[in-house]
Amino acid sequence: MVKPRANSWLDDLVAYVPGRYKGGENAAPARLASNETPLGPSPKAVEAARKAAVELHRYADGGANDLRDALSTHYNLEKSQIICGTGSDEILQLIAQAYAAPGDEIIHTCFGFMVYGIAARRVGARPVVAEEKNYTADVDAILAAVTDKTRVVFLANPNNPTGTILHQAEIERLHLALPEHVVLVIDGAYAEYVSLEDYDGGLKLAQTATNVIMTRTFSKIYGLAAERVGWAYGPQEIIDVLNKIRGPFNVTGIGQAAAIASLHDQNWMMQARKHNDHWRPWLENQLRQLHLSPIPSEGNFILVAFPETPGQTAGDANAYLTSKGFLLRHLPSMGLNHCLRLSVGSDEDNHGVIKALQDFLSTSL
Ligand SMILES: *Cc1c(COP(=O)(O)O)cnc(C)c1O
């Protein structure tokens, strides 16, 4: 019997594993596994989504014109060079699809965002992994990985799951040394959380270079993860190509309405940032006092390294925390078996998870 045979390069693809949102005996666990904002969406976004719901029978604006207008005004960008996507995920996939083919290479760093390797394999390209230094992207390692088959470099800045960041000078150095035909993707999913002086999330390069595209999302600080709204800015030629291959109605009507309302409620965004600015250092400090090793983060999450001591490992801690109703992210498949990633949560969840870790460490001694 002959069965349909999927493209052979899909054999090596391991599907994305999302953070858990159920687990343990707790019916309503603290969800600290997916870098969602503990503040939730802006009430204005919820209201806009409600209003848009009566139009569920209509195809939404396939060009996301009002949303692109709002983004163009807010960031002072050319509207025609903005593309919206079903989350920034879709845009990452589109870039791989448009610029790489079977046999080509796509570079990402070893602890880079999990989607990059999938985006490469989906189109038959080979993901090429550049080593990091201190859990941080290493420009020299990325450049050393470039060959004449390289088509795309994916770089999240700050990176997820590590939280680490490259300074602007390093990003510029990377861009300058990359061959001009290689697309450099600067993924700024956590851009709004960053407090570094010289940080612009890739904006300047996306405006001036011919091969740089910057991606952003409404999923993280704006709290619209369920609606799947992302966007990107880059050279007109790249955006035109991506527009040809995106889904014609890729952003839902509710998503567009909620995103516009979110963008107009900068006050809400600033509150989320303030919350993070307060709690991330607090959590880092508490973790250090527990003799754990938080990696310095610029995002709304912290990667925490655990000892290898049996009974005290990241895996043991993960099982314990889950049983107590705290869901964190364990990423053994990424070579981070010794770490858990903790999203900054609500006041209550932050205190709760530290208390639970204290209990775990004192009972496992
Ligand atoms: C969450 C995340 C995204 C994707 O978010 P969308 O919900 O698809 O917009 C992209 N890049 C990084 C680094 C992320 O952590």
mmCIF file of C-alpha atoms and ligand atoms in Angstrom:
data_model
loop_
_atom_site.group_PDB
_atom_site.id
_atom_site.type_symbol
_atom_site.label_atom_id
_atom_site.label_comp_id
_atom_site.label_asym_id
_atom_site.label_seq_id
_atom_site.Cartn_x
_atom_site.Cartn_y
_atom_site.Cartn_z
ATOM 1 C CA MET A 1 0.000 0.000 0.000
ATOM 2 C CA VAL A 2 1.330 3.420 -0.901
ATOM 3 C CA LYS A 3 0.633 6.145 1.602
ATOM 4 C CA PRO A 4 1.039 9.871 1.108
ATOM 5 C CA ARG A 5 4.589 10.844 2.002
ATOM 6 C CA ALA A 6 5.245 14.234 3.593
ATOM 7 C CA ASN A 7 8.335 16.162 2.513
ATOM 8 C CA SER A 8 11.308 14.207 3.811
ATOM 9 C CA TRP A 9 12.807 17.240 5.595
ATOM 10 C CA LEU A 10 9.795 17.319 7.909
ATOM 11 C CA ASP A 11 11.003 14.036 9.437
ATOM 12 C CA ASP A 12 13.543 15.975 11.522
ATOM 13 C CA LEU A 13 11.088 18.591 12.679
ATOM 14 C CA VAL A 14 10.081 18.406 16.330
ATOM 15 C CA ALA A 15 6.869 20.342 16.933
ATOM 16 C CA TYR A 16 6.884 23.317 19.282
ATOM 17 C CA VAL A 17 6.006 22.394 22.856
ATOM 18 C CA PRO A 18 4.084 25.233 24.535
ATOM 19 C CA GLY A 19 4.313 26.082 28.228
ATOM 20 C CA ARG A 20 1.822 24.171 30.327
ATOM 21 C CA TYR A 21 -1.226 25.895 31.644
ATOM 22 C CA LYS A 22 -2.675 22.983 33.544
ATOM 23 C CA GLY A 23 -0.913 20.658 35.890
ATOM 24 C CA GLY A 24 -0.681 19.410 39.448
ATOM 25 C CA GLU A 25 -3.734 19.138 41.630
ATOM 26 C CA ASN A 26 -4.369 22.851 41.616
ATOM 27 C CA ALA A 27 -7.349 23.763 39.467
ATOM 28 C CA ALA A 28 -6.085 27.322 38.943
ATOM 29 C CA PRO A 29 -2.305 27.105 38.998
ATOM 30 C CA ALA A 30 -0.015 30.133 38.849
ATOM 31 C CA ARG A 31 0.871 30.288 35.185
ATOM 32 C CA LEU A 32 4.484 31.357 35.078
ATOM 33 C CA ALA A 33 5.497 29.308 32.054
ATOM 34 C CA SER A 34 4.690 31.458 29.023
ATOM 35 C CA ASN A 35 5.851 35.022 29.742
ATOM 36 C CA GLU A 36 2.302 36.357 29.786
ATOM 37 C CA THR A 37 1.660 39.660 31.510
ATOM 38 C CA PRO A 38 0.183 39.243 35.007
ATOM 39 C CA LEU A 39 -1.784 42.477 34.502
ATOM 40 C CA GLY A 40 -3.842 40.998 31.680
ATOM 41 C CA PRO A 41 -4.978 42.998 28.670
ATOM 42 C CA SER A 42 -5.927 46.658 28.852
ATOM 43 C CA PRO A 43 -9.611 46.988 29.793
ATOM 44 C CA LYS A 44 -9.896 49.182 26.702
ATOM 45 C CA ALA A 45 -8.671 46.294 24.560
ATOM 46 C CA VAL A 46 -11.250 43.993 26.131
ATOM 47 C CA GLU A 47 -13.958 46.536 25.410
ATOM 48 C CA ALA A 48 -12.802 46.916 21.792
ATOM 49 C CA ALA A 49 -12.743 43.122 21.405
ATOM 50 C CA ARG A 50 -16.315 42.904 22.733
ATOM 51 C CA LYS A 51 -17.460 45.518 20.277
ATOM 52 C CA ALA A 52 -15.702 43.784 17.400
ATOM 53 C CA ALA A 53 -17.351 40.471 18.307
ATOM 54 C CA VAL A 54 -20.678 41.488 16.747
ATOM 55 C CA GLU A 55 -18.865 41.487 13.400
ATOM 56 C CA LEU A 56 -17.788 37.854 13.675
ATOM 57 C CA HIS A 57 -19.563 37.033 10.436
ATOM 58 C CA ARG A 58 -17.465 39.563 8.479
ATOM 59 C CA TYR A 59 -14.046 39.015 7.017
ATOM 60 C CA ALA A 60 -11.800 41.466 8.774
ATOM 61 C CA ASP A 61 -9.666 43.961 6.877
ATOM 62 C CA GLY A 62 -7.053 41.717 5.265
ATOM 63 C CA GLY A 63 -4.638 44.626 5.076
ATOM 64 C CA ALA A 64 -4.999 45.490 8.779
ATOM 65 C CA ASN A 65 -5.101 49.112 7.630
ATOM 66 C CA ASP A 66 -6.325 50.737 10.833
ATOM 67 C CA LEU A 67 -3.831 48.807 12.904
ATOM 68 C CA ARG A 68 -0.977 49.663 10.553
ATOM 69 C CA ASP A 69 -2.100 53.311 10.630
ATOM 70 C CA ALA A 70 -1.994 53.218 14.422
ATOM 71 C CA LEU A 71 1.463 51.603 14.424
ATOM 72 C CA SER A 72 2.723 53.999 11.787
ATOM 73 C CA THR A 73 1.625 57.002 13.863
ATOM 74 C CA HIS A 74 2.803 55.612 17.173
ATOM 75 C CA TYR A 75 6.300 54.670 15.998
ATOM 76 C CA ASN A 76 6.574 57.212 13.192
ATOM 77 C CA LEU A 77 7.088 54.533 10.534
ATOM 78 C CA GLU A 78 6.127 54.145 6.886
ATOM 79 C CA LYS A 79 2.804 52.344 6.864
ATOM 80 C CA SER A 80 3.597 50.443 3.667
ATOM 81 C CA GLN A 81 6.648 48.927 5.348
ATOM 82 C CA ILE A 82 4.608 47.448 8.199
ATOM 83 C CA ILE A 83 3.167 43.941 7.926
ATOM 84 C CA CYS A 84 0.866 42.370 10.508
ATOM 85 C CA GLY A 85 0.811 38.659 11.206
ATOM 86 C CA THR A 86 -0.953 35.897 13.094
ATOM 87 C CA GLY A 87 1.381 36.561 15.972
ATOM 88 C CA SER A 88 4.954 37.465 15.148
ATOM 89 C CA ASP A 89 5.355 33.687 14.822
ATOM 90 C CA GLU A 90 3.683 33.802 11.426
ATOM 91 C CA ILE A 91 6.052 36.510 10.247
ATOM 92 C CA LEU A 92 9.103 34.525 11.378
ATOM 93 C CA GLN A 93 7.802 31.550 9.392
ATOM 94 C CA LEU A 94 7.098 33.723 6.354
ATOM 95 C CA ILE A 95 10.629 35.088 6.350
ATOM 96 C CA ALA A 96 12.079 31.578 6.315
ATOM 97 C CA GLN A 97 9.661 30.556 3.593
ATOM 98 C CA ALA A 98 10.405 33.543 1.399
ATOM 99 C CA TYR A 99 14.182 33.558 1.710
ATOM 100 C CA ALA A 100 15.280 29.973 2.294
ATOM 101 C CA ALA A 101 14.707 26.691 0.476
ATOM 102 C CA PRO A 102 15.818 23.062 0.874
ATOM 103 C CA GLY A 103 19.588 22.962 1.207
ATOM 104 C CA ASP A 104 19.903 26.535 2.473
ATOM 105 C CA GLU A 105 20.993 27.459 5.973
ATOM 106 C CA ILE A 106 19.338 29.543 8.670
ATOM 107 C CA ILE A 107 21.390 30.584 11.674
ATOM 108 C CA HIS A 108 20.148 30.933 15.228
ATOM 109 C CA THR A 109 21.959 30.850 18.543
ATOM 110 C CA CYS A 110 22.034 27.720 20.696
ATOM 111 C CA PHE A 111 19.545 28.992 23.272
ATOM 112 C CA GLY A 112 17.630 31.055 20.714
ATOM 113 C CA PHE A 113 13.846 31.102 20.539
ATOM 114 C CA MET A 114 12.533 27.619 19.812
ATOM 115 C CA VAL A 115 10.512 28.679 16.774
ATOM 116 C CA TYR A 116 13.615 29.519 14.705
ATOM 117 C CA GLY A 117 14.723 25.934 14.231
ATOM 118 C CA ILE A 118 11.171 24.925 13.364
ATOM 119 C CA ALA A 119 10.826 27.785 10.871
ATOM 120 C CA ALA A 120 14.006 26.581 9.141
ATOM 121 C CA ARG A 121 13.018 22.916 9.011
ATOM 122 C CA ARG A 122 9.516 23.687 7.788
ATOM 123 C CA VAL A 123 10.972 24.937 4.532
ATOM 124 C CA GLY A 124 13.686 22.306 4.257
ATOM 125 C CA ALA A 125 16.475 24.644 5.274
ATOM 126 C CA ARG A 126 19.133 23.522 7.723
ATOM 127 C CA PRO A 127 19.136 25.238 11.124
ATOM 128 C CA VAL A 128 22.735 26.152 11.935
ATOM 129 C CA VAL A 129 23.350 26.678 15.626
ATOM 130 C CA ALA A 130 25.828 29.323 16.796
ATOM 131 C CA GLU A 131 27.262 28.855 20.288
ATOM 132 C CA GLU A 132 26.577 31.473 22.971
ATOM 133 C CA LYS A 133 28.761 32.931 25.692
ATOM 134 C CA ASN A 134 27.320 33.205 29.194
ATOM 135 C CA TYR A 135 23.892 32.387 27.796
ATOM 136 C CA THR A 136 24.229 35.389 25.484
ATOM 137 C CA ALA A 137 24.349 35.535 21.694
ATOM 138 C CA ASP A 138 27.917 35.775 20.457
ATOM 139 C CA VAL A 139 28.336 37.877 17.330
ATOM 140 C CA ASP A 140 31.646 36.252 16.423
ATOM 141 C CA ALA A 141 30.128 32.777 16.666
ATOM 142 C CA ILE A 142 27.205 33.842 14.475
ATOM 143 C CA LEU A 143 29.567 35.306 11.891
ATOM 144 C CA ALA A 144 31.736 32.200 11.974
ATOM 145 C CA ALA A 145 28.643 30.130 11.141
ATOM 146 C CA VAL A 146 27.927 32.078 7.950
ATOM 147 C CA THR A 147 28.511 30.194 4.691
ATOM 148 C CA ASP A 148 27.461 30.904 1.121
ATOM 149 C CA LYS A 149 24.316 28.907 1.876
ATOM 150 C CA THR A 150 23.218 31.202 4.717
ATOM 151 C CA ARG A 151 19.968 32.998 3.952
ATOM 152 C CA VAL A 152 18.586 34.188 7.285
ATOM 153 C CA VAL A 153 19.889 34.964 10.791
ATOM 154 C CA PHE A 154 17.290 34.942 13.549
ATOM 155 C CA LEU A 155 18.180 36.850 16.687
ATOM 156 C CA ALA A 156 15.821 37.584 19.566
ATOM 157 C CA ASN A 157 16.919 40.632 21.514
ATOM 158 C CA PRO A 158 16.289 40.188 24.405
ATOM 159 C CA ASN A 159 16.364 36.466 23.839
ATOM 160 C CA ASN A 160 13.813 34.002 25.122
ATOM 161 C CA PRO A 161 14.376 31.794 27.178
ATOM 162 C CA THR A 162 17.630 33.311 28.460
ATOM 163 C CA GLY A 163 16.511 36.947 28.875
ATOM 164 C CA THR A 164 19.935 38.184 27.779
ATOM 165 C CA ILE A 165 20.515 41.039 25.391
ATOM 166 C CA LEU A 166 23.063 42.341 22.902
ATOM 167 C CA HIS A 167 23.931 46.019 23.005
ATOM 168 C CA GLN A 168 23.282 48.163 19.976
ATOM 169 C CA ALA A 169 26.974 48.288 19.047
ATOM 170 C CA GLU A 170 27.068 44.498 18.866
ATOM 171 C CA ILE A 171 23.937 44.360 16.719
ATOM 172 C CA GLU A 172 25.484 46.920 14.386
ATOM 173 C CA ARG A 173 28.717 44.986 14.249
ATOM 174 C CA LEU A 174 26.777 41.853 13.336
ATOM 175 C CA HIS A 175 24.873 43.653 10.624
ATOM 176 C CA LEU A 176 27.978 45.250 9.132
ATOM 177 C CA ALA A 177 29.833 41.958 8.878
ATOM 178 C CA LEU A 178 26.932 39.915 7.465
ATOM 179 C CA PRO A 179 26.823 39.431 3.700
ATOM 180 C CA GLU A 180 24.204 41.779 2.247
ATOM 181 C CA HIS A 181 22.085 38.964 0.844
ATOM 182 C CA VAL A 182 21.484 37.503 4.326
ATOM 183 C CA VAL A 183 18.273 38.648 6.026
ATOM 184 C CA LEU A 184 18.900 39.649 9.629
ATOM 185 C CA VAL A 185 15.753 39.254 11.731
ATOM 186 C CA ILE A 186 15.751 41.186 14.996
ATOM 187 C CA ASP A 187 12.958 39.742 17.099
ATOM 188 C CA GLY A 188 11.844 42.305 19.679
ATOM 189 C CA ALA A 189 9.047 40.355 21.346
ATOM 190 C CA TYR A 190 10.127 41.817 24.722
ATOM 191 C CA ALA A 191 11.308 45.219 23.465
ATOM 192 C CA GLU A 192 8.946 47.200 25.698
ATOM 193 C CA TYR A 193 10.467 45.702 28.838
ATOM 194 C CA VAL A 194 14.031 46.718 28.050
ATOM 195 C CA SER A 195 15.567 49.598 29.972
ATOM 196 C CA LEU A 196 19.011 49.834 28.288
ATOM 197 C CA GLU A 197 19.841 53.373 27.148
ATOM 198 C CA ASP A 198 20.959 52.561 23.612
ATOM 199 C CA TYR A 199 18.247 49.990 22.918
ATOM 200 C CA ASP A 200 15.841 50.575 20.029
ATOM 201 C CA GLY A 201 14.609 47.040 19.365
ATOM 202 C CA GLY A 202 16.176 47.044 15.910
ATOM 203 C CA LEU A 203 14.206 50.051 14.709
ATOM 204 C CA LYS A 204 17.076 52.044 13.252
ATOM 205 C CA LEU A 205 18.543 49.164 11.277
ATOM 206 C CA ALA A 206 15.105 48.105 10.042
ATOM 207 C CA GLN A 207 14.644 51.664 8.770
ATOM 208 C CA THR A 208 18.018 52.083 7.131
ATOM 209 C CA ALA A 209 19.439 48.708 6.124
ATOM 210 C CA THR A 210 18.347 46.768 3.048
ATOM 211 C CA ASN A 211 18.438 43.379 4.783
ATOM 212 C CA VAL A 212 17.148 43.898 8.331
ATOM 213 C CA ILE A 213 13.614 43.216 9.530
ATOM 214 C CA MET A 214 12.347 43.844 13.035
ATOM 215 C CA THR A 215 9.471 41.814 14.497
ATOM 216 C CA ARG A 216 7.217 42.826 17.379
ATOM 217 C CA THR A 217 4.190 41.375 19.122
ATOM 218 C CA PHE A 218 1.073 42.292 21.042
ATOM 219 C CA SER A 219 1.285 38.967 22.885
ATOM 220 C CA LYS A 220 3.684 39.918 25.616
ATOM 221 C CA ILE A 221 3.543 43.310 27.340
ATOM 222 C CA TYR A 222 0.206 44.211 25.723
ATOM 223 C CA GLY A 223 -1.347 40.973 26.933
ATOM 224 C CA LEU A 224 -3.100 39.860 23.744
ATOM 225 C CA ALA A 225 -1.447 36.443 23.400
ATOM 226 C CA ALA A 226 -4.735 34.661 22.734
ATOM 227 C CA GLU A 227 -5.541 36.915 19.787
ATOM 228 C CA ARG A 228 -2.296 36.288 17.870
ATOM 229 C CA VAL A 229 -1.264 39.738 16.668
ATOM 230 C CA GLY A 230 2.303 40.489 15.655
ATOM 231 C CA TRP A 231 3.910 42.852 13.204
ATOM 232 C CA ALA A 232 7.155 43.603 11.486
ATOM 233 C CA TYR A 233 8.934 46.557 9.931
ATOM 234 C CA GLY A 234 11.581 46.417 7.258
ATOM 235 C CA PRO A 235 12.640 47.333 3.739
ATOM 236 C CA GLN A 236 9.730 47.725 1.308
ATOM 237 C CA GLU A 237 10.960 44.900 -0.915
ATOM 238 C CA ILE A 238 11.011 42.400 1.941
ATOM 239 C CA ILE A 239 7.608 43.480 3.224
ATOM 240 C CA ASP A 240 6.138 43.222 -0.301
ATOM 241 C CA VAL A 241 7.377 39.653 -0.613
ATOM 242 C CA LEU A 242 5.975 38.678 2.791
ATOM 243 C CA ASN A 243 2.628 40.233 1.896
ATOM 244 C CA LYS A 244 2.415 37.991 -1.164
ATOM 245 C CA ILE A 245 2.674 34.810 0.866
ATOM 246 C CA ARG A 246 0.872 35.656 4.103
ATOM 247 C CA GLY A 247 -2.676 34.463 4.705
ATOM 248 C CA PRO A 248 -5.079 36.965 3.101
ATOM 249 C CA PHE A 249 -6.999 37.407 6.373
ATOM 250 C CA ASN A 250 -4.223 36.546 8.777
ATOM 251 C CA VAL A 251 -5.174 38.843 11.654
ATOM 252 C CA THR A 252 -8.636 38.467 13.156
ATOM 253 C CA GLY A 253 -11.026 41.394 13.438
ATOM 254 C CA ILE A 254 -11.071 41.103 17.209
ATOM 255 C CA GLY A 255 -7.285 40.966 17.227
ATOM 256 C CA GLN A 256 -6.966 44.112 15.132
ATOM 257 C CA ALA A 257 -9.477 46.012 17.269
ATOM 258 C CA ALA A 258 -7.858 44.908 20.519
ATOM 259 C CA ALA A 259 -4.375 45.750 19.266
ATOM 260 C CA ILE A 260 -5.373 49.275 18.238
ATOM 261 C CA ALA A 261 -7.018 49.895 21.610
ATOM 262 C CA SER A 262 -3.940 48.494 23.391
ATOM 263 C CA LEU A 263 -1.612 50.744 21.478
ATOM 264 C CA HIS A 264 -3.750 53.728 22.441
ATOM 265 C CA ASP A 265 -3.619 52.749 26.097
ATOM 266 C CA GLN A 266 0.074 53.396 26.716
ATOM 267 C CA ASN A 267 -0.726 53.978 30.338
ATOM 268 C CA TRP A 268 -1.620 50.310 30.733
ATOM 269 C CA MET A 269 1.576 49.279 28.983
ATOM 270 C CA MET A 270 3.616 51.506 31.298
ATOM 271 C CA GLN A 271 1.978 49.913 34.333
ATOM 272 C CA ALA A 272 2.978 46.482 33.072
ATOM 273 C CA ARG A 273 6.496 47.736 32.626
ATOM 274 C CA LYS A 274 6.566 49.296 36.074
ATOM 275 C CA HIS A 275 5.323 46.064 37.600
ATOM 276 C CA ASN A 276 8.127 44.228 35.841
ATOM 277 C CA ASP A 277 10.769 46.791 36.802
ATOM 278 C CA HIS A 278 9.820 46.248 40.426
ATOM 279 C CA TRP A 279 9.411 42.480 40.521
ATOM 280 C CA ARG A 280 12.123 41.171 38.219
ATOM 281 C CA PRO A 281 14.978 42.483 40.424
ATOM 282 C CA TRP A 282 13.071 41.362 43.509
ATOM 283 C CA LEU A 283 12.789 37.836 42.138
ATOM 284 C CA GLU A 284 16.435 37.801 41.030
ATOM 285 C CA ASN A 285 17.508 38.852 44.474
ATOM 286 C CA GLN A 286 15.358 36.260 46.227
ATOM 287 C CA LEU A 287 16.623 33.536 43.914
ATOM 288 C CA ARG A 288 20.231 34.454 44.655
ATOM 289 C CA GLN A 289 19.510 34.341 48.365
ATOM 290 C CA LEU A 290 18.292 30.790 47.811
ATOM 291 C CA HIS A 291 21.721 30.070 46.242
ATOM 292 C CA LEU A 292 20.165 29.582 42.846
ATOM 293 C CA SER A 293 21.640 31.268 39.775
ATOM 294 C CA PRO A 294 19.316 33.615 37.909
ATOM 295 C CA ILE A 295 20.700 34.704 34.512
ATOM 296 C CA PRO A 296 20.472 38.526 34.291
ATOM 297 C CA SER A 297 17.357 39.276 32.224
ATOM 298 C CA GLU A 298 15.969 42.222 30.279
ATOM 299 C CA GLY A 299 12.620 40.518 29.729
ATOM 300 C CA ASN A 300 9.605 39.696 31.882
ATOM 301 C CA PHE A 301 11.040 36.314 32.825
ATOM 302 C CA ILE A 302 14.142 34.846 34.415
ATOM 303 C CA LEU A 303 16.084 31.739 33.476
ATOM 304 C CA VAL A 304 17.253 30.128 36.709
ATOM 305 C CA ALA A 305 20.083 27.599 36.894
ATOM 306 C CA PHE A 306 19.768 24.867 39.535
ATOM 307 C CA PRO A 307 22.454 22.674 41.099
ATOM 308 C CA GLU A 308 23.072 19.169 39.779
ATOM 309 C CA THR A 309 22.717 17.740 43.312
ATOM 310 C CA PRO A 310 20.222 14.857 43.186
ATOM 311 C CA GLY A 311 16.970 15.983 44.781
ATOM 312 C CA GLN A 312 17.717 19.655 44.059
ATOM 313 C CA THR A 313 17.830 19.683 40.287
ATOM 314 C CA ALA A 314 15.697 21.800 37.988
ATOM 315 C CA GLY A 315 13.659 18.720 37.150
ATOM 316 C CA ASP A 316 13.039 17.990 40.840
ATOM 317 C CA ALA A 317 12.123 21.619 41.499
ATOM 318 C CA ASN A 318 9.804 21.616 38.509
ATOM 319 C CA ALA A 319 7.949 18.553 39.788
ATOM 320 C CA TYR A 320 7.662 20.040 43.271
ATOM 321 C CA LEU A 321 6.494 23.445 42.065
ATOM 322 C CA THR A 322 3.935 21.856 39.754
ATOM 323 C CA SER A 323 2.534 19.854 42.664
ATOM 324 C CA LYS A 324 2.168 23.122 44.568
ATOM 325 C CA GLY A 325 0.368 24.829 41.702
ATOM 326 C CA PHE A 326 3.247 26.807 40.161
ATOM 327 C CA LEU A 327 3.843 26.174 36.487
ATOM 328 C CA LEU A 328 7.297 27.127 35.210
ATOM 329 C CA ARG A 329 9.082 26.184 31.993
ATOM 330 C CA HIS A 330 11.611 23.368 31.902
ATOM 331 C CA LEU A 331 13.426 23.145 28.573
ATOM 332 C CA PRO A 332 15.581 20.008 28.554
ATOM 333 C CA SER A 333 15.158 19.697 24.778
ATOM 334 C CA MET A 334 17.022 22.989 24.364
ATOM 335 C CA GLY A 335 20.034 21.833 26.341
ATOM 336 C CA LEU A 336 18.736 23.644 29.412
ATOM 337 C CA ASN A 337 17.986 20.623 31.548
ATOM 338 C CA HIS A 338 19.563 22.396 34.547
ATOM 339 C CA CYS A 339 17.321 25.485 34.288
ATOM 340 C CA LEU A 340 13.756 26.593 34.795
ATOM 341 C CA ARG A 341 12.326 29.701 33.232
ATOM 342 C CA LEU A 342 10.126 31.744 35.537
ATOM 343 C CA SER A 343 7.839 34.476 34.203
ATOM 344 C CA VAL A 344 7.349 37.524 36.414
ATOM 345 C CA GLY A 345 3.873 37.038 37.871
ATOM 346 C CA SER A 346 1.388 38.864 40.045
ATOM 347 C CA ASP A 347 2.460 40.074 43.499
ATOM 348 C CA GLU A 348 0.848 37.011 45.018
ATOM 349 C CA ASP A 349 2.373 34.518 42.579
ATOM 350 C CA ASN A 350 5.861 36.015 42.930
ATOM 351 C CA HIS A 351 5.749 35.683 46.725
ATOM 352 C CA GLY A 352 4.163 32.260 46.352
ATOM 353 C CA VAL A 353 6.739 30.810 44.000
ATOM 354 C CA ILE A 354 9.661 32.031 46.144
ATOM 355 C CA LYS A 355 8.060 30.558 49.253
ATOM 356 C CA ALA A 356 7.507 27.268 47.434
ATOM 357 C CA LEU A 357 11.154 27.223 46.295
ATOM 358 C CA GLN A 358 12.290 27.890 49.872
ATOM 359 C CA ASP A 359 10.208 24.949 51.063
ATOM 360 C CA PHE A 360 11.524 22.776 48.261
ATOM 361 C CA LEU A 361 15.164 23.571 49.015
ATOM 362 C CA SER A 362 14.818 23.162 52.764
ATOM 363 C CA THR A 363 13.111 19.769 52.450
ATOM 364 C CA SER A 364 15.492 18.479 49.783
ATOM 365 C CA LEU A 365 18.664 19.124 51.816
HETATM 366 C C1 LIG B 1 6.636 34.965 22.466
HETATM 367 C C2 LIG B 1 7.688 35.189 21.451
HETATM 368 C C3 LIG B 1 7.389 35.412 20.100
HETATM 369 C C4 LIG B 1 6.076 35.157 19.446
HETATM 370 O O1 LIG B 1 5.017 35.758 19.866
HETATM 371 P P1 LIG B 1 3.666 35.781 19.056
HETATM 372 O O2 LIG B 1 2.663 35.465 20.079
HETATM 373 O O3 LIG B 1 3.702 34.787 17.938
HETATM 374 O O4 LIG B 1 3.596 37.163 18.524
HETATM 375 C C5 LIG B 1 8.406 35.700 19.230
HETATM 376 N N1 LIG B 1 9.676 35.739 19.639
HETATM 377 C C6 LIG B 1 10.006 35.517 20.913
HETATM 378 C C7 LIG B 1 11.435 35.601 21.290
HETATM 379 C C8 LIG B 1 9.030 35.220 21.848
HETATM 380 O O5 LIG B 1 9.379 34.934 23.111
#
